[in-house]
Short mmCIF file of C-alpha atoms and ligand atoms in Angstrom, two decimals:
data_model
loop_
_atom_site.label_atom_id
_atom_site.label_comp_id
_atom_site.label_asym_id
_atom_site.label_seq_id
_atom_site.Cartn_x
_atom_site.Cartn_y
_atom_site.Cartn_z
CA MET A 21 -56.37 -23.75 68.35
CA GLU A 22 -54.88 -26.97 70.05
CA LEU A 23 -56.30 -28.60 73.14
CA GLU A 24 -53.38 -27.14 75.04
CA ASP A 25 -54.47 -23.57 74.19
CA ILE A 26 -58.04 -24.05 75.68
CA ASN A 27 -58.47 -22.72 79.29
CA THR A 28 -62.05 -21.23 79.08
CA VAL A 29 -65.12 -22.59 77.73
CA ALA A 30 -68.08 -20.59 77.09
CA VAL A 31 -71.84 -22.21 77.05
CA LEU A 32 -74.44 -20.30 75.68
CA GLY A 33 -77.68 -21.35 77.01
CA ALA A 34 -78.36 -22.59 80.75
CA GLY A 35 -81.27 -25.02 79.90
CA ASN A 36 -81.09 -28.57 80.11
CA MET A 37 -78.30 -29.07 77.87
CA GLY A 38 -76.26 -25.86 78.45
CA HIS A 39 -76.16 -26.13 82.20
CA GLY A 40 -75.25 -30.12 81.82
CA ILE A 41 -72.46 -29.12 79.22
CA ALA A 42 -70.99 -26.31 81.55
CA GLU A 43 -70.98 -28.82 84.47
CA VAL A 44 -69.05 -31.47 82.45
CA ALA A 45 -66.56 -28.74 81.30
CA ALA A 46 -65.98 -27.46 84.93
CA MET A 47 -65.82 -31.21 86.18
CA ALA A 48 -62.73 -31.50 83.76
CA GLY A 49 -61.03 -28.32 85.26
CA TYR A 50 -61.98 -25.77 82.65
CA ASP A 51 -62.91 -22.08 83.63
CA VAL A 52 -66.58 -22.00 82.51
CA THR A 53 -68.73 -18.98 81.78
CA MET A 54 -72.54 -20.10 81.51
CA ARG A 55 -74.78 -17.53 79.66
CA ASP A 56 -78.37 -17.08 79.08
CA ILE A 57 -80.64 -13.98 78.38
CA LYS A 58 -82.07 -13.71 81.54
CA GLU A 59 -80.83 -13.70 85.14
CA GLU A 60 -83.44 -16.31 86.28
CA PHE A 61 -82.31 -18.63 83.54
CA VAL A 62 -78.72 -18.58 84.40
CA GLN A 63 -79.57 -18.84 87.91
CA ASN A 64 -81.68 -21.93 87.44
CA GLY A 65 -79.16 -23.62 85.46
CA TYR A 66 -76.32 -23.02 88.41
CA GLU A 67 -78.91 -24.59 90.66
CA GLN A 68 -79.29 -27.24 88.61
CA ILE A 69 -75.52 -28.05 88.41
CA GLU A 70 -75.07 -27.55 92.13
CA TRP A 71 -77.82 -30.13 92.66
CA SER A 72 -76.12 -32.64 89.96
CA LEU A 73 -72.45 -32.10 91.76
CA ASN A 74 -73.87 -32.66 95.04
CA LYS A 75 -75.75 -35.67 93.72
CA LEU A 76 -72.73 -37.05 92.12
CA ALA A 77 -70.60 -36.41 95.28
CA GLU A 78 -73.47 -38.30 97.58
CA LYS A 79 -72.95 -41.11 95.50
CA ASP A 80 -68.98 -41.08 95.72
CA GLN A 81 -68.56 -40.32 91.95
CA LEU A 82 -66.39 -37.50 92.99
CA SER A 83 -65.42 -36.00 96.43
CA GLN A 84 -67.42 -33.02 97.80
CA ASP A 85 -64.37 -30.93 97.48
CA GLU A 86 -64.19 -31.83 93.70
CA ALA A 87 -67.73 -30.85 93.39
CA ASP A 88 -67.18 -27.63 95.26
CA ALA A 89 -64.35 -26.82 93.07
CA ALA A 90 -66.23 -27.54 89.81
CA LEU A 91 -69.04 -25.34 90.85
CA GLU A 92 -66.32 -22.57 91.57
CA ARG A 93 -65.28 -22.83 88.21
CA VAL A 94 -68.59 -21.57 86.92
CA THR A 95 -69.61 -18.22 86.03
CA PRO A 96 -73.19 -17.49 85.39
CA LEU A 97 -73.51 -14.48 83.12
CA VAL A 98 -76.11 -12.69 81.18
CA ASP A 99 -73.73 -10.09 79.42
CA MET A 100 -72.65 -11.73 76.05
CA ALA A 101 -69.55 -9.59 75.85
CA GLU A 102 -68.25 -10.43 79.42
CA ALA A 103 -69.36 -14.22 78.92
CA VAL A 104 -67.21 -14.83 75.61
CA ALA A 105 -64.42 -12.44 75.92
CA ASP A 106 -61.87 -14.83 77.19
CA ALA A 107 -63.33 -18.00 75.63
CA ASP A 108 -61.37 -20.34 73.63
CA VAL A 109 -64.04 -22.45 72.71
CA VAL A 110 -67.77 -21.49 72.75
CA ILE A 111 -70.21 -24.09 72.93
CA GLU A 112 -73.60 -22.67 71.83
CA ALA A 113 -76.80 -24.57 73.38
CA VAL A 114 -79.56 -22.28 72.67
CA PRO A 115 -83.10 -23.44 71.74
CA GLU A 116 -83.28 -25.75 68.60
CA GLN A 117 -84.61 -22.91 65.92
CA MET A 118 -82.37 -21.77 62.94
CA GLU A 119 -83.49 -18.28 63.47
CA ILE A 120 -82.69 -17.93 67.04
CA LYS A 121 -79.41 -19.66 66.66
CA LYS A 122 -78.47 -17.60 63.86
CA ASP A 123 -79.20 -14.34 65.81
CA VAL A 124 -77.07 -15.61 68.65
CA TYR A 125 -74.13 -16.46 66.26
CA GLN A 126 -74.19 -12.93 64.89
CA GLU A 127 -74.10 -11.30 68.35
CA LEU A 128 -71.33 -13.82 69.27
CA GLU A 129 -69.16 -13.17 66.47
CA GLU A 130 -69.11 -9.25 67.40
CA HIS A 131 -67.62 -10.31 70.92
CA ALA A 132 -65.55 -13.58 70.56
CA ASN A 133 -61.88 -13.70 70.26
CA ASP A 134 -60.98 -14.20 66.66
CA GLU A 135 -59.12 -17.24 67.41
CA ALA A 136 -62.05 -19.04 69.20
CA ILE A 137 -63.62 -22.25 68.05
CA PHE A 138 -67.55 -22.14 67.71
CA ALA A 139 -69.26 -25.52 68.49
CA THR A 140 -72.89 -25.85 68.22
CA ASN A 141 -74.64 -28.29 70.23
CA THR A 142 -77.73 -28.50 67.73
CA SER A 143 -79.57 -31.66 67.60
CA SER A 144 -80.38 -31.44 63.82
CA LEU A 145 -79.84 -28.34 62.38
CA SER A 146 -77.37 -27.64 59.47
CA ILE A 147 -74.02 -27.04 60.69
CA THR A 148 -72.89 -25.59 57.22
CA GLU A 149 -75.86 -23.12 57.43
CA LEU A 150 -75.16 -22.01 60.89
CA ALA A 151 -71.52 -21.55 60.27
CA GLU A 152 -72.20 -19.19 57.20
CA VAL A 153 -73.59 -16.42 59.84
CA THR A 154 -69.98 -16.35 61.25
CA GLU A 155 -66.69 -15.28 59.65
CA ARG A 156 -65.13 -18.54 60.83
CA PRO A 157 -66.82 -21.50 59.05
CA GLU A 158 -63.60 -23.38 59.39
CA ARG A 159 -63.22 -22.99 63.20
CA PHE A 160 -66.89 -24.20 63.33
CA CYS A 161 -68.57 -27.43 63.90
CA GLY A 162 -71.04 -29.51 65.76
CA MET A 163 -70.45 -30.88 69.20
CA HIS A 164 -73.79 -32.80 70.12
CA PHE A 165 -74.07 -33.97 73.69
CA PHE A 166 -76.91 -36.06 75.07
CA ASN A 167 -79.33 -35.71 77.92
CA PRO A 168 -78.29 -35.70 80.59
CA PRO A 169 -74.79 -34.81 79.51
CA VAL A 170 -73.27 -35.53 82.59
CA ARG A 171 -74.20 -39.05 82.55
CA MET A 172 -74.32 -39.85 78.85
CA ASP A 173 -70.97 -40.92 77.40
CA LEU A 174 -71.17 -39.92 73.64
CA VAL A 175 -70.58 -36.80 71.79
CA GLU A 176 -71.17 -36.50 68.12
CA VAL A 177 -68.59 -34.12 66.44
CA ILE A 178 -70.14 -33.02 62.96
CA THR A 179 -68.45 -31.52 60.27
CA GLY A 180 -69.81 -28.66 58.21
CA ALA A 181 -69.02 -28.31 54.67
CA GLU A 182 -66.01 -25.83 55.38
CA THR A 183 -64.69 -27.03 58.76
CA ALA A 184 -61.14 -27.45 59.11
CA GLU A 185 -59.67 -31.04 59.82
CA GLU A 186 -57.74 -29.25 62.88
CA THR A 187 -60.85 -27.94 64.59
CA LEU A 188 -62.52 -31.29 64.45
CA GLU A 189 -59.76 -32.96 66.14
CA THR A 190 -59.36 -30.27 68.69
CA ILE A 191 -63.05 -30.68 69.48
CA GLU A 192 -62.71 -34.53 69.61
CA GLU A 193 -59.54 -33.95 72.08
CA LEU A 194 -61.84 -31.81 73.90
CA ALA A 195 -64.77 -34.42 74.32
CA GLU A 196 -62.28 -36.89 75.63
CA ASP A 197 -60.84 -34.53 78.06
CA PHE A 198 -64.60 -34.02 79.21
CA GLY A 199 -64.36 -37.71 79.70
CA LYS A 200 -66.53 -38.43 76.94
CA THR A 201 -66.35 -40.73 73.81
CA PRO A 202 -66.33 -38.52 70.58
CA VAL A 203 -67.75 -40.24 67.28
CA ARG A 204 -67.23 -38.21 63.92
CA VAL A 205 -70.31 -37.33 61.71
CA HIS A 206 -68.85 -36.92 58.35
CA LYS A 207 -71.99 -35.75 56.81
CA ASP A 208 -73.74 -32.79 57.69
CA SER A 209 -77.40 -34.32 57.62
CA PRO A 210 -80.58 -33.36 59.41
CA GLY A 211 -80.42 -34.99 62.85
CA PHE A 212 -77.08 -36.52 62.44
CA ILE A 213 -76.98 -40.01 63.56
CA VAL A 214 -78.60 -40.57 66.88
CA ASN A 215 -81.37 -38.24 66.36
CA ARG A 216 -82.26 -39.42 62.89
CA ILE A 217 -83.06 -42.82 64.37
CA LEU A 218 -84.02 -41.92 67.91
CA VAL A 219 -86.65 -39.16 67.33
CA PRO A 220 -88.65 -40.80 64.55
CA LEU A 221 -88.74 -43.87 66.89
CA MET A 222 -90.36 -41.60 69.76
CA ASN A 223 -92.45 -39.67 67.15
CA GLU A 224 -93.81 -43.32 65.88
CA ALA A 225 -94.81 -44.17 69.71
CA CYS A 226 -96.66 -40.78 69.64
CA TRP A 227 -98.20 -41.73 66.35
CA LEU A 228 -99.29 -45.09 68.05
CA VAL A 229 -101.01 -43.09 70.92
CA SER A 230 -102.49 -40.46 68.53
CA GLU A 231 -104.26 -43.13 66.46
CA ASP A 232 -105.42 -45.04 69.50
CA GLU A 233 -103.47 -48.04 68.58
CA ALA A 234 -101.50 -48.31 71.95
CA THR A 235 -101.47 -46.45 75.44
CA ILE A 236 -98.48 -44.63 76.74
CA ALA A 237 -98.15 -47.21 79.24
CA GLU A 238 -98.12 -50.19 76.77
CA VAL A 239 -95.52 -48.31 74.49
CA ASP A 240 -93.32 -47.58 77.35
CA SER A 241 -93.42 -51.18 78.76
CA THR A 242 -92.56 -52.60 75.37
CA THR A 243 -89.70 -49.90 74.63
CA LYS A 244 -88.19 -50.40 78.29
CA TYR A 245 -88.77 -54.18 78.87
CA GLY A 246 -89.12 -55.48 75.32
CA MET A 247 -86.50 -53.49 73.27
CA GLY A 248 -84.36 -53.10 76.36
CA LEU A 249 -84.01 -49.11 76.13
CA PRO A 250 -83.02 -47.80 79.51
CA MET A 251 -86.13 -45.60 79.51
CA GLY A 252 -89.58 -45.92 78.12
CA SER A 253 -90.05 -44.05 74.69
CA PHE A 254 -92.15 -41.52 76.36
CA GLU A 255 -90.12 -41.35 79.63
CA LEU A 256 -87.37 -40.70 77.36
CA GLY A 257 -89.48 -37.96 75.42
CA ASP A 258 -90.12 -36.10 78.65
CA GLN A 259 -86.25 -36.39 79.60
CA VAL A 260 -85.31 -35.02 76.42
CA GLY A 261 -88.18 -32.22 76.34
CA ASN A 262 -91.17 -32.21 74.05
CA ASP A 263 -90.04 -29.13 72.26
CA VAL A 264 -86.72 -30.32 71.32
CA SER A 265 -88.00 -33.32 69.80
CA TYR A 266 -90.79 -31.45 68.20
CA HIS A 267 -88.39 -28.81 66.57
CA VAL A 268 -86.04 -31.81 65.51
CA LEU A 269 -89.05 -33.60 63.66
CA ASP A 270 -90.24 -30.43 62.20
CA TYR A 271 -86.91 -29.63 60.65
CA MET A 272 -86.51 -33.25 59.58
CA HIS A 273 -89.95 -33.01 58.01
CA GLU A 274 -89.12 -29.82 56.16
CA VAL A 275 -86.00 -31.15 54.90
CA LEU A 276 -86.24 -34.85 54.62
CA GLY A 277 -90.04 -35.30 53.81
CA ALA A 278 -93.36 -36.59 54.99
CA ALA A 279 -91.90 -39.45 56.92
CA TYR A 280 -90.92 -37.36 59.77
CA GLU A 281 -94.19 -35.29 60.25
CA PRO A 282 -94.57 -34.68 64.00
CA ALA A 283 -97.72 -36.58 65.53
CA PRO A 284 -100.86 -35.03 66.92
CA LEU A 285 -99.86 -35.86 70.51
CA LEU A 286 -96.37 -34.25 70.24
CA GLU A 287 -97.91 -31.29 68.73
CA GLU A 288 -100.51 -31.26 71.35
CA LYS A 289 -98.05 -31.46 74.38
CA VAL A 290 -96.00 -28.30 72.76
CA GLU A 291 -99.02 -26.41 72.57
CA ASN A 292 -100.00 -27.06 76.13
CA GLU A 293 -96.48 -26.27 77.43
CA GLU A 294 -96.32 -29.99 78.75
CA LEU A 295 -92.69 -30.25 77.62
CA GLY A 296 -91.58 -32.94 79.96
CA LYS A 297 -89.68 -33.20 83.37
CA LYS A 298 -88.61 -29.56 82.99
CA THR A 299 -92.01 -28.17 83.17
CA GLY A 300 -93.48 -30.65 85.80
CA LYS A 301 -95.69 -32.35 83.26
CA GLY A 302 -95.26 -33.97 79.85
CA PHE A 303 -96.57 -37.45 78.80
CA TYR A 304 -96.31 -38.12 82.53
CA ASP A 305 -97.46 -35.76 85.57
CA TYR A 306 -94.02 -35.14 87.49
CA GLU A 307 -96.09 -33.43 90.49
CA ASN A 308 -98.45 -36.52 90.84
CA GLY A 309 -96.76 -39.89 90.72
CA GLY A 310 -94.15 -39.39 87.72
CA VAL A 311 -93.11 -42.08 85.56
CA ASP A 312 -95.07 -45.31 86.09
CA ILE A 313 -94.24 -48.15 83.47
CA PRO A 314 -96.13 -51.43 84.49
CA THR A 315 -93.74 -54.49 83.96
N1 3HC B 3 -76.95 -35.29 87.75
C1 3HC B 3 -76.76 -36.06 88.84
N2 3HC B 3 -77.61 -37.18 89.09
C2 3HC B 3 -78.47 -37.42 88.23
C3 3HC B 3 -78.81 -36.44 87.07
C4 3HC B 3 -77.83 -35.60 86.75
N3 3HC B 3 -77.95 -34.67 85.81
N4 3HC B 3 -79.73 -36.98 86.46
C5 3HC B 3 -80.20 -38.15 87.11
N5 3HC B 3 -79.60 -38.16 88.13
C6 3HC B 3 -79.69 -39.11 89.31
C7 3HC B 3 -81.38 -39.41 89.58
O1 3HC B 3 -81.59 -38.14 90.64
C8 3HC B 3 -81.21 -40.54 90.43
O2 3HC B 3 -81.00 -40.50 91.66
P1 3HC B 3 -81.51 -41.37 92.61
O3 3HC B 3 -80.93 -42.74 92.48
O4 3HC B 3 -80.59 -40.77 94.03
O5 3HC B 3 -83.17 -41.02 92.77
C9 3HC B 3 -80.15 -41.31 89.28
O6 3HC B 3 -79.40 -40.70 88.94
C10 3HC B 3 -80.76 -42.39 88.62
O7 3HC B 3 -79.64 -43.11 88.02
P2 3HC B 3 -79.72 -44.46 88.20
O8 3HC B 3 -78.38 -44.97 88.23
O9 3HC B 3 -80.93 -45.08 88.93
O10 3HC B 3 -80.37 -44.40 86.44
P3 3HC B 3 -79.60 -45.17 85.33
O11 3HC B 3 -78.51 -46.06 85.83
O12 3HC B 3 -80.76 -45.86 84.85
O13 3HC B 3 -79.35 -43.97 84.62
C11 3HC B 3 -79.69 -42.52 82.57
C12 3HC B 3 -79.82 -43.15 84.20
C13 3HC B 3 -78.33 -42.62 82.57
C14 3HC B 3 -80.43 -41.25 82.47
C15 3HC B 3 -80.40 -44.02 81.82
O14 3HC B 3 -81.81 -44.11 82.25
C16 3HC B 3 -80.27 -43.66 80.41
O15 3HC B 3 -79.30 -43.85 79.96
N6 3HC B 3 -81.44 -43.05 79.97
C17 3HC B 3 -81.49 -42.65 78.28
C18 3HC B 3 -81.01 -41.57 78.26
C19 3HC B 3 -80.71 -41.08 76.49
O16 3HC B 3 -80.90 -42.06 75.69
N7 3HC B 3 -80.53 -39.91 76.40
C20 3HC B 3 -80.04 -39.27 75.18
C21 3HC B 3 -81.53 -38.81 74.42
S1 3HC B 3 -81.40 -37.98 72.95
C22 3HC B 3 -80.70 -36.79 73.05
O17 3HC B 3 -80.34 -36.15 74.21
C23 3HC B 3 -80.09 -35.84 71.94
C24 3HC B 3 -80.93 -34.40 71.86
O18 3HC B 3 -80.30 -33.84 70.80
C25 3HC B 3 -82.39 -34.68 71.82
#
């Protein structure tokens, strides 16, 4: 499959990442199907795309006509067969748990076009292990976007043990066509590059607070104003989603060892379903004041 052969992109998962990836693909002119397991999930994702496109139009980052046309190109669906029947590339962005993703790939393989490329937006899991569930490991790779996809430039393109060079090249070209900058990750290791560095940083911030060595406000002031990150570490955690950070760490802990043990504060947030912006509360309370980082 070459870039010129790609007309339709299916995105599996309409959550934070899925809807953002669908938006980016539609803005680049592709026909997009966005599939999730419940009607309310796909509708919610679709409304977030609409909100985001209108916001970009308000800020003159695209015209209102372009925003409307991009939205028109997105078809929200619940039926897997319908969602992937015509897809040339399927980008999977379902929850960051190996068993959930494997089940999705089994179902996907039954319905997808034989030539289609499967690209997973996993944040950490083994590309090789996921590819083994399918009958096309040579047409399977990682295509890892960053949150929020519409604003973040980078896409990690990750090779699995059997990924064909042609697949990687096509997905790199597709990322460029989406207006992104692809970076090839040549080794399929937990968390790849960005999350191997970033998620332990966010976890260490949680350890500092768990062990009463710093407050959330102190950590976010230092990470934002001292270390020059665009957001405080906890603010970023709330943006990414505490469940996502937790699952990434849990996997890195299992595969790489003790240094990656999730901090009690992070576990507590996940247990209490305080997952960040998407649930209205995480480290900050978005219904009562939101992020407040003292300078
Ligand atoms: N679409 C459209 N507009 C959006 C938006 C979206 N998806 N998300 C936010 N905005 C809007 C806001 O509503 C706000 O609008 P307003 O000004 O009208 O209130 C505006 O954008 C905020 O933009 P600003 O220009 O004020 O903000 P910044 O220039 O500071 O940029 C940012 C925002 C790009 C998100 C920046 O803060 C940033 O780079 N943060 C770090 C993000 C990051 O590191 N992401 C990677 C996380 S790791 C990851 O995702 C991997 C995963 O596997 C875990």
